[in-house]
Amino acid sequence: MNAVVLGATRGAGRALARALAARGDRLFLLGRDLEELRRSAADCDVRSPGGAAALGVAGCDLLAPESAAPALDAAWAACGRVDAVVVTAALFATQERLESDRELARRLLEADFSGTVLFCEEARQRLLAQGGGTLCVFSSVAGERGRKPVVLYGAAKAGLTRYLEGLDHRFHARGLRVVTVKPGFLRTSMTDGLPAPPFTADPDEIAPLVLRAIDRGTPVVYVTPVWRWVMLVVRSLPRFVLRRVGF
Ligand SMILES: NC(=O)c1ccc[n+]([C@@H]2O[C@H](COP(=O)([O-])OP(=O)(O)OC[C@H]3O[C@@H](n4cnc5c(N)ncnc54)[C@H](OP(=O)(O)O)[C@@H]3O)[C@@H](O)[C@H]2O)c1
């Protein structure tokens, strides 16, 4: 499979790129730090059974939506056909920081919602033009209910989740497979310094689950799976309960 990954410089994206490379898939990596992307590409190459997983890298910034089209064009030119476009890139900050820094809040809302959606629009257009393919995007369980610790980040992820659901309904018959990944708490640079709740997972632990979802075209995948049941409970909590608890 040929896969394009946006966000492979760290965390879940890097783990996923390594897992794809280890099973012999070919990769084109996108991100805003070209040097770090090249390091990730070299790391993927050594993990590949054939010794060469990376087909190239290109700059792409979710805060510069105009960077999506040329980056994806470069990926398509290098890959020929792209079977999957994977987006793990996103920005996180605590609710307290976002409440006291309006500019950071603006950037987070832009990167995690409109920037990601506009990138996905460019990707799905190219996938449809070649007859289909998979668009796998990391949203979050934070988007399932409005909650005190993630009011702004959760709102961006809720919007993203709804967009991906609509995309699935609109283009499934034309061969687009949309995979929405909903991680719980992952031990990555995004959560550095935050207290780890129960069911915390490492990115390498969840990578095989995401690969399986991509291979099967599973529309929604909770990683780790226990979060499906946790969120079932959270979704059913009455408003007055959520108002009282800090969760
Ligand atoms: N970690 C968690 O507990 C958790 C929980 C739920 C959902 N998620 C979601 O899972 C996904 C992966 O998270 P993670 O923990 O792996 O995050 P991470 O370790 O912080 O990595 C974030 C990635 O996003 C890239 N990125 C950030 N801003 C960008 C921008 N403007 N343009 C392009 N790339 C940008 C970073 O690139 P640079 O190296 O250039 O900064 C990095 O590669 C995210 O969508 C996140 O919201 C994470």
CSV table of C-alpha atoms and ligand atoms in Angstrom, one decimal:
chain,number,residue,atom,x,y,z
A,1,MET,CA,0.0,0.0,0.0
A,2,ASN,CA,1.1,3.6,-0.7
A,3,ALA,CA,0.2,5.9,2.3
A,4,VAL,CA,0.6,9.6,2.8
A,5,VAL,CA,1.0,10.6,6.5
A,6,LEU,CA,0.5,14.1,7.8
A,7,GLY,CA,1.9,14.3,11.4
A,8,ALA,CA,4.7,11.6,11.3
A,9,THR,CA,7.3,13.7,13.2
A,10,ARG,CA,6.0,12.7,16.6
A,11,GLY,CA,3.5,10.7,18.6
A,12,ALA,CA,0.8,8.6,17.0
A,13,GLY,CA,1.8,9.7,13.5
A,14,ARG,CA,5.4,8.5,13.9
A,15,ALA,CA,4.3,5.2,15.4
A,16,LEU,CA,1.9,4.6,12.6
A,17,ALA,CA,4.4,5.5,9.9
A,18,ARG,CA,6.9,3.0,11.5
A,19,ALA,CA,4.2,0.3,11.7
A,20,LEU,CA,3.3,0.8,8.0
A,21,ALA,CA,7.0,0.7,7.0
A,22,ALA,CA,7.6,-2.5,9.0
A,23,ARG,CA,5.0,-4.4,7.0
A,24,GLY,CA,6.4,-3.2,3.7
A,25,ASP,CA,4.1,-0.3,2.9
A,26,ARG,CA,5.5,2.8,1.0
A,27,LEU,CA,5.2,6.2,2.6
A,28,PHE,CA,5.2,9.8,1.7
A,29,LEU,CA,5.5,12.1,4.8
A,30,LEU,CA,4.0,15.5,5.2
A,31,GLY,CA,4.6,18.1,7.9
A,32,ARG,CA,5.9,21.5,8.7
A,33,ASP,CA,9.4,20.5,9.9
A,34,LEU,CA,11.2,19.1,6.8
A,35,GLU,CA,14.4,18.1,8.8
A,36,GLU,CA,12.3,16.1,11.3
A,37,LEU,CA,10.3,14.6,8.5
A,38,ARG,CA,13.5,13.4,6.8
A,39,ARG,CA,14.6,11.8,10.1
A,40,SER,CA,11.2,10.0,10.3
A,41,ALA,CA,11.6,8.9,6.7
A,42,ALA,CA,15.1,7.5,7.4
A,43,ASP,CA,13.7,5.7,10.5
A,44,CYS,CA,10.9,4.2,8.4
A,45,ASP,CA,13.5,3.0,5.8
A,46,VAL,CA,15.5,1.0,8.3
A,47,ARG,CA,12.3,-0.6,9.6
A,48,SER,CA,11.1,-1.6,6.1
A,49,PRO,CA,11.8,-5.2,5.0
A,50,GLY,CA,13.0,-3.8,1.6
A,51,GLY,CA,15.1,-1.1,3.3
A,52,ALA,CA,13.3,1.7,1.5
A,53,ALA,CA,9.9,2.7,2.7
A,54,ALA,CA,9.9,6.5,2.2
A,55,LEU,CA,9.1,7.8,-1.3
A,56,GLY,CA,9.6,11.4,-0.2
A,57,VAL,CA,8.6,14.2,2.1
A,58,ALA,CA,7.0,17.6,1.6
A,59,GLY,CA,6.1,20.6,3.7
A,60,CYS,CA,2.5,21.0,4.8
A,61,ASP,CA,1.1,23.2,7.6
A,62,LEU,CA,-2.5,23.0,8.9
A,63,LEU,CA,-2.3,26.7,9.7
A,64,ALA,CA,-1.5,27.4,6.0
A,65,PRO,CA,-4.3,25.7,4.1
A,66,GLU,CA,-2.8,26.7,0.8
A,67,SER,CA,0.1,24.3,1.5
A,68,ALA,CA,-2.2,21.3,1.3
A,69,ALA,CA,-2.6,21.1,-2.5
A,70,PRO,CA,1.1,21.3,-3.5
A,71,ALA,CA,2.1,18.9,-0.8
A,72,LEU,CA,-0.5,16.3,-1.9
A,73,ASP,CA,0.4,16.9,-5.6
A,74,ALA,CA,4.0,16.0,-4.6
A,75,ALA,CA,2.8,12.9,-2.8
A,76,TRP,CA,0.7,11.8,-5.8
A,77,ALA,CA,3.6,12.4,-8.2
A,78,ALA,CA,5.9,10.3,-6.1
A,79,CYS,CA,3.5,7.5,-5.3
A,80,GLY,CA,1.5,7.2,-8.6
A,81,ARG,CA,-1.5,5.8,-6.7
A,82,VAL,CA,-2.2,6.7,-3.1
A,83,ASP,CA,-4.2,4.0,-1.2
A,84,ALA,CA,-4.5,5.9,2.1
A,85,VAL,CA,-4.1,9.5,3.4
A,86,VAL,CA,-3.6,9.5,7.2
A,87,VAL,CA,-3.9,12.7,9.3
A,88,THR,CA,-2.6,12.6,12.9
A,89,ALA,CA,-1.4,16.2,13.0
A,90,ALA,CA,-3.2,18.4,15.5
A,91,LEU,CA,-2.6,21.0,18.2
A,92,PHE,CA,-3.5,20.6,21.9
A,93,ALA,CA,-3.4,22.9,24.9
A,94,THR,CA,-5.2,22.8,28.2
A,95,GLN,CA,-8.5,24.6,28.6
A,96,GLU,CA,-6.9,27.0,31.2
A,97,ARG,CA,-4.2,28.0,28.7
A,98,LEU,CA,-6.7,28.4,25.9
A,99,GLU,CA,-8.9,30.6,28.1
A,100,SER,CA,-6.0,32.9,28.8
A,101,ASP,CA,-4.4,33.0,25.4
A,102,ARG,CA,-6.9,34.0,22.7
A,103,GLU,CA,-4.3,33.7,19.9
A,104,LEU,CA,-3.4,30.2,20.9
A,105,ALA,CA,-7.2,29.3,21.0
A,106,ARG,CA,-7.5,30.7,17.4
A,107,ARG,CA,-4.6,28.6,16.2
A,108,LEU,CA,-5.9,25.5,17.8
A,109,LEU,CA,-9.4,25.9,16.4
A,110,GLU,CA,-7.9,26.6,13.0
A,111,ALA,CA,-5.5,23.7,13.0
A,112,ASP,CA,-7.8,21.1,14.5
A,113,PHE,CA,-11.0,22.1,12.6
A,114,SER,CA,-10.8,24.3,9.5
A,115,GLY,CA,-7.2,23.5,8.6
A,116,THR,CA,-7.8,19.8,8.9
A,117,VAL,CA,-11.1,19.9,7.0
A,118,LEU,CA,-9.5,21.9,4.2
A,119,PHE,CA,-6.6,19.4,4.0
A,120,CYS,CA,-9.1,16.6,3.9
A,121,GLU,CA,-11.0,18.3,1.1
A,122,GLU,CA,-7.9,18.3,-1.0
A,123,ALA,CA,-7.1,14.7,-0.1
A,124,ARG,CA,-10.6,13.3,-0.8
A,125,GLN,CA,-10.8,15.1,-4.2
A,126,ARG,CA,-7.6,13.3,-5.3
A,127,LEU,CA,-8.7,10.0,-3.8
A,128,LEU,CA,-12.0,10.2,-5.6
A,129,ALA,CA,-10.3,11.2,-8.9
A,130,GLN,CA,-8.3,8.0,-8.9
A,131,GLY,CA,-11.5,5.9,-8.2
A,132,GLY,CA,-11.3,5.7,-4.4
A,133,GLY,CA,-9.0,5.2,-1.4
A,134,THR,CA,-8.9,5.6,2.4
A,135,LEU,CA,-8.9,8.8,4.4
A,136,CYS,CA,-8.0,8.1,8.0
A,137,VAL,CA,-8.1,11.0,10.4
A,138,PHE,CA,-7.4,11.3,14.1
A,139,SER,CA,-10.2,13.0,15.9
A,140,SER,CA,-10.7,12.4,19.7
A,141,VAL,CA,-13.1,11.1,22.4
A,142,ALA,CA,-12.9,14.7,23.5
A,143,GLY,CA,-15.4,15.6,20.8
A,144,GLU,CA,-18.2,13.3,22.1
A,145,ARG,CA,-19.6,15.6,24.8
A,146,GLY,CA,-19.0,19.2,25.9
A,147,ARG,CA,-16.8,18.8,29.0
A,148,LYS,CA,-15.1,21.2,31.4
A,149,PRO,CA,-11.4,20.3,30.7
A,150,VAL,CA,-11.7,20.3,26.9
A,151,VAL,CA,-14.3,22.9,25.9
A,152,LEU,CA,-12.4,24.4,23.0
A,153,TYR,CA,-10.3,21.4,21.9
A,154,GLY,CA,-13.4,19.2,22.2
A,155,ALA,CA,-15.5,21.6,20.1
A,156,ALA,CA,-12.9,21.5,17.3
A,157,LYS,CA,-12.7,17.7,17.4
A,158,ALA,CA,-16.6,17.4,17.6
A,159,GLY,CA,-16.8,19.5,14.4
A,160,LEU,CA,-14.1,17.4,12.7
A,161,THR,CA,-15.9,14.1,13.7
A,162,ARG,CA,-19.2,15.4,12.2
A,163,TYR,CA,-17.4,16.5,9.0
A,164,LEU,CA,-15.8,13.0,8.6
A,165,GLU,CA,-19.2,11.3,9.2
A,166,GLY,CA,-20.8,13.5,6.5
A,167,LEU,CA,-17.9,12.7,4.1
A,168,ASP,CA,-18.4,9.0,4.7
A,169,HIS,CA,-22.1,9.2,3.9
A,170,ARG,CA,-21.6,11.4,0.8
A,171,PHE,CA,-18.7,9.6,-0.9
A,172,HIS,CA,-18.8,6.0,0.3
A,173,ALA,CA,-20.6,4.8,-2.9
A,174,ARG,CA,-17.8,6.4,-5.0
A,175,GLY,CA,-15.1,4.4,-3.2
A,176,LEU,CA,-14.0,6.8,-0.5
A,177,ARG,CA,-13.4,5.0,2.8
A,178,VAL,CA,-13.4,7.4,5.8
A,179,VAL,CA,-11.8,6.1,9.0
A,180,THR,CA,-12.3,8.3,12.0
A,181,VAL,CA,-9.9,7.4,14.8
A,182,LYS,CA,-10.9,8.4,18.3
A,183,PRO,CA,-8.0,8.0,20.7
A,184,GLY,CA,-8.4,8.2,24.5
A,185,PHE,CA,-5.4,9.4,26.4
A,186,LEU,CA,-2.1,8.6,24.6
A,187,ARG,CA,1.4,9.0,26.1
A,188,THR,CA,2.9,11.4,23.5
A,189,SER,CA,4.4,14.9,23.4
A,190,MET,CA,0.8,16.2,23.3
A,191,THR,CA,0.1,15.0,26.8
A,192,ASP,CA,3.6,15.7,28.3
A,193,GLY,CA,3.2,16.8,31.9
A,194,LEU,CA,-0.5,16.0,32.1
A,195,PRO,CA,-1.6,13.4,34.7
A,196,ALA,CA,-2.3,10.1,32.9
A,197,PRO,CA,-5.8,8.8,33.5
A,198,PRO,CA,-6.8,5.1,33.5
A,199,PHE,CA,-6.6,3.4,30.1
A,200,THR,CA,-3.6,5.5,29.0
A,201,ALA,CA,-1.9,3.9,26.0
A,202,ASP,CA,1.4,4.2,24.1
A,203,PRO,CA,1.2,5.2,20.4
A,204,ASP,CA,3.0,1.9,19.4
A,205,GLU,CA,0.3,0.0,21.2
A,206,ILE,CA,-2.5,1.6,19.2
A,207,ALA,CA,-0.8,1.6,15.8
A,208,PRO,CA,-1.8,-2.0,14.8
A,209,LEU,CA,-5.4,-1.2,15.7
A,210,VAL,CA,-5.4,1.8,13.4
A,211,LEU,CA,-3.7,-0.2,10.6
A,212,ARG,CA,-6.4,-2.9,10.9
A,213,ALA,CA,-9.1,-0.2,10.7
A,214,ILE,CA,-7.5,1.3,7.6
A,215,ASP,CA,-7.2,-2.2,5.9
A,216,ARG,CA,-10.9,-2.9,6.7
A,217,GLY,CA,-12.2,0.6,6.1
A,218,THR,CA,-13.8,0.7,9.6
A,219,PRO,CA,-15.7,4.0,9.8
A,220,VAL,CA,-15.1,4.7,13.5
A,221,VAL,CA,-12.4,3.2,15.7
A,222,TYR,CA,-11.8,3.8,19.4
A,223,VAL,CA,-8.2,3.3,20.4
A,224,THR,CA,-7.9,1.7,22.8
A,225,PRO,CA,-11.2,-0.2,22.4
A,226,VAL,CA,-12.2,0.3,26.1
A,227,TRP,CA,-12.9,3.9,25.3
A,228,ARG,CA,-15.9,2.9,23.2
A,229,TRP,CA,-17.6,1.7,26.4
A,230,VAL,CA,-16.3,4.6,28.5
A,231,MET,CA,-17.8,7.1,26.0
A,232,LEU,CA,-21.0,5.1,25.8
A,233,VAL,CA,-21.4,5.9,29.5
A,234,VAL,CA,-20.2,9.5,29.2
A,235,ARG,CA,-22.7,10.1,26.3
A,236,SER,CA,-25.6,8.9,28.4
A,237,LEU,CA,-24.8,11.1,31.5
A,238,PRO,CA,-27.4,13.7,32.1
A,239,ARG,CA,-26.3,17.3,31.8
A,240,PHE,CA,-26.6,18.0,35.5
A,241,VAL,CA,-24.1,15.3,36.3
A,242,LEU,CA,-21.5,16.5,33.8
A,243,ARG,CA,-22.0,20.0,35.2
A,244,ARG,CA,-21.0,18.8,38.6
A,245,VAL,CA,-18.0,16.5,37.8
A,246,GLY,CA,-14.6,17.7,36.7
A,247,PHE,CA,-14.2,15.0,34.0
B,1,LIG,N1,-2.3,12.3,22.8
B,1,LIG,C1,-3.5,12.1,23.2
B,1,LIG,O1,-3.8,11.8,24.4
B,1,LIG,C2,-4.6,12.2,22.2
B,1,LIG,C3,-5.9,11.9,22.7
B,1,LIG,C4,-7.0,12.1,21.8
B,1,LIG,C5,-6.8,12.4,20.5
B,1,LIG,N2,-5.5,12.7,20.1
B,1,LIG,C6,-5.3,13.0,18.7
B,1,LIG,O2,-4.4,12.1,18.1
B,1,LIG,C7,-3.6,12.8,17.1
B,1,LIG,C8,-2.2,12.5,17.3
B,1,LIG,O3,-1.8,13.1,18.6
B,1,LIG,P1,-0.4,12.9,19.2
B,1,LIG,O4,-0.5,12.6,20.6
B,1,LIG,O5,0.4,11.9,18.4
B,1,LIG,O6,0.2,14.4,19.0
B,1,LIG,P2,1.7,14.9,19.0
B,1,LIG,O7,2.7,13.9,19.6
B,1,LIG,O8,1.6,16.3,19.7
B,1,LIG,O9,2.1,15.1,17.5
B,1,LIG,C9,1.3,16.1,16.8
B,1,LIG,C10,1.8,16.1,15.4
B,1,LIG,O10,1.0,17.1,14.7
B,1,LIG,C11,1.9,18.0,14.0
B,1,LIG,N3,1.4,19.3,13.9
B,1,LIG,C12,1.0,20.2,14.9
B,1,LIG,N4,0.6,21.3,14.4
B,1,LIG,C13,0.7,21.2,13.0
B,1,LIG,C14,0.4,22.1,11.9
B,1,LIG,N5,0.0,23.3,12.1
B,1,LIG,N6,0.6,21.6,10.7
B,1,LIG,C15,1.1,20.4,10.5
B,1,LIG,N7,1.4,19.5,11.4
B,1,LIG,C16,1.2,19.9,12.7
B,1,LIG,C17,3.2,17.9,14.8
B,1,LIG,O11,4.3,18.3,13.9
B,1,LIG,P3,5.5,19.1,14.5
B,1,LIG,O12,6.5,18.1,14.9
B,1,LIG,O13,5.9,20.0,13.3
B,1,LIG,O14,5.1,20.0,15.7
B,1,LIG,C18,3.2,16.4,15.2
B,1,LIG,O15,3.8,15.7,14.1
B,1,LIG,C19,-4.1,14.2,17.2
B,1,LIG,O16,-5.1,14.5,16.2
B,1,LIG,C20,-4.6,14.4,18.5
B,1,LIG,O17,-5.6,15.5,18.6
B,1,LIG,C21,-4.4,12.6,20.9
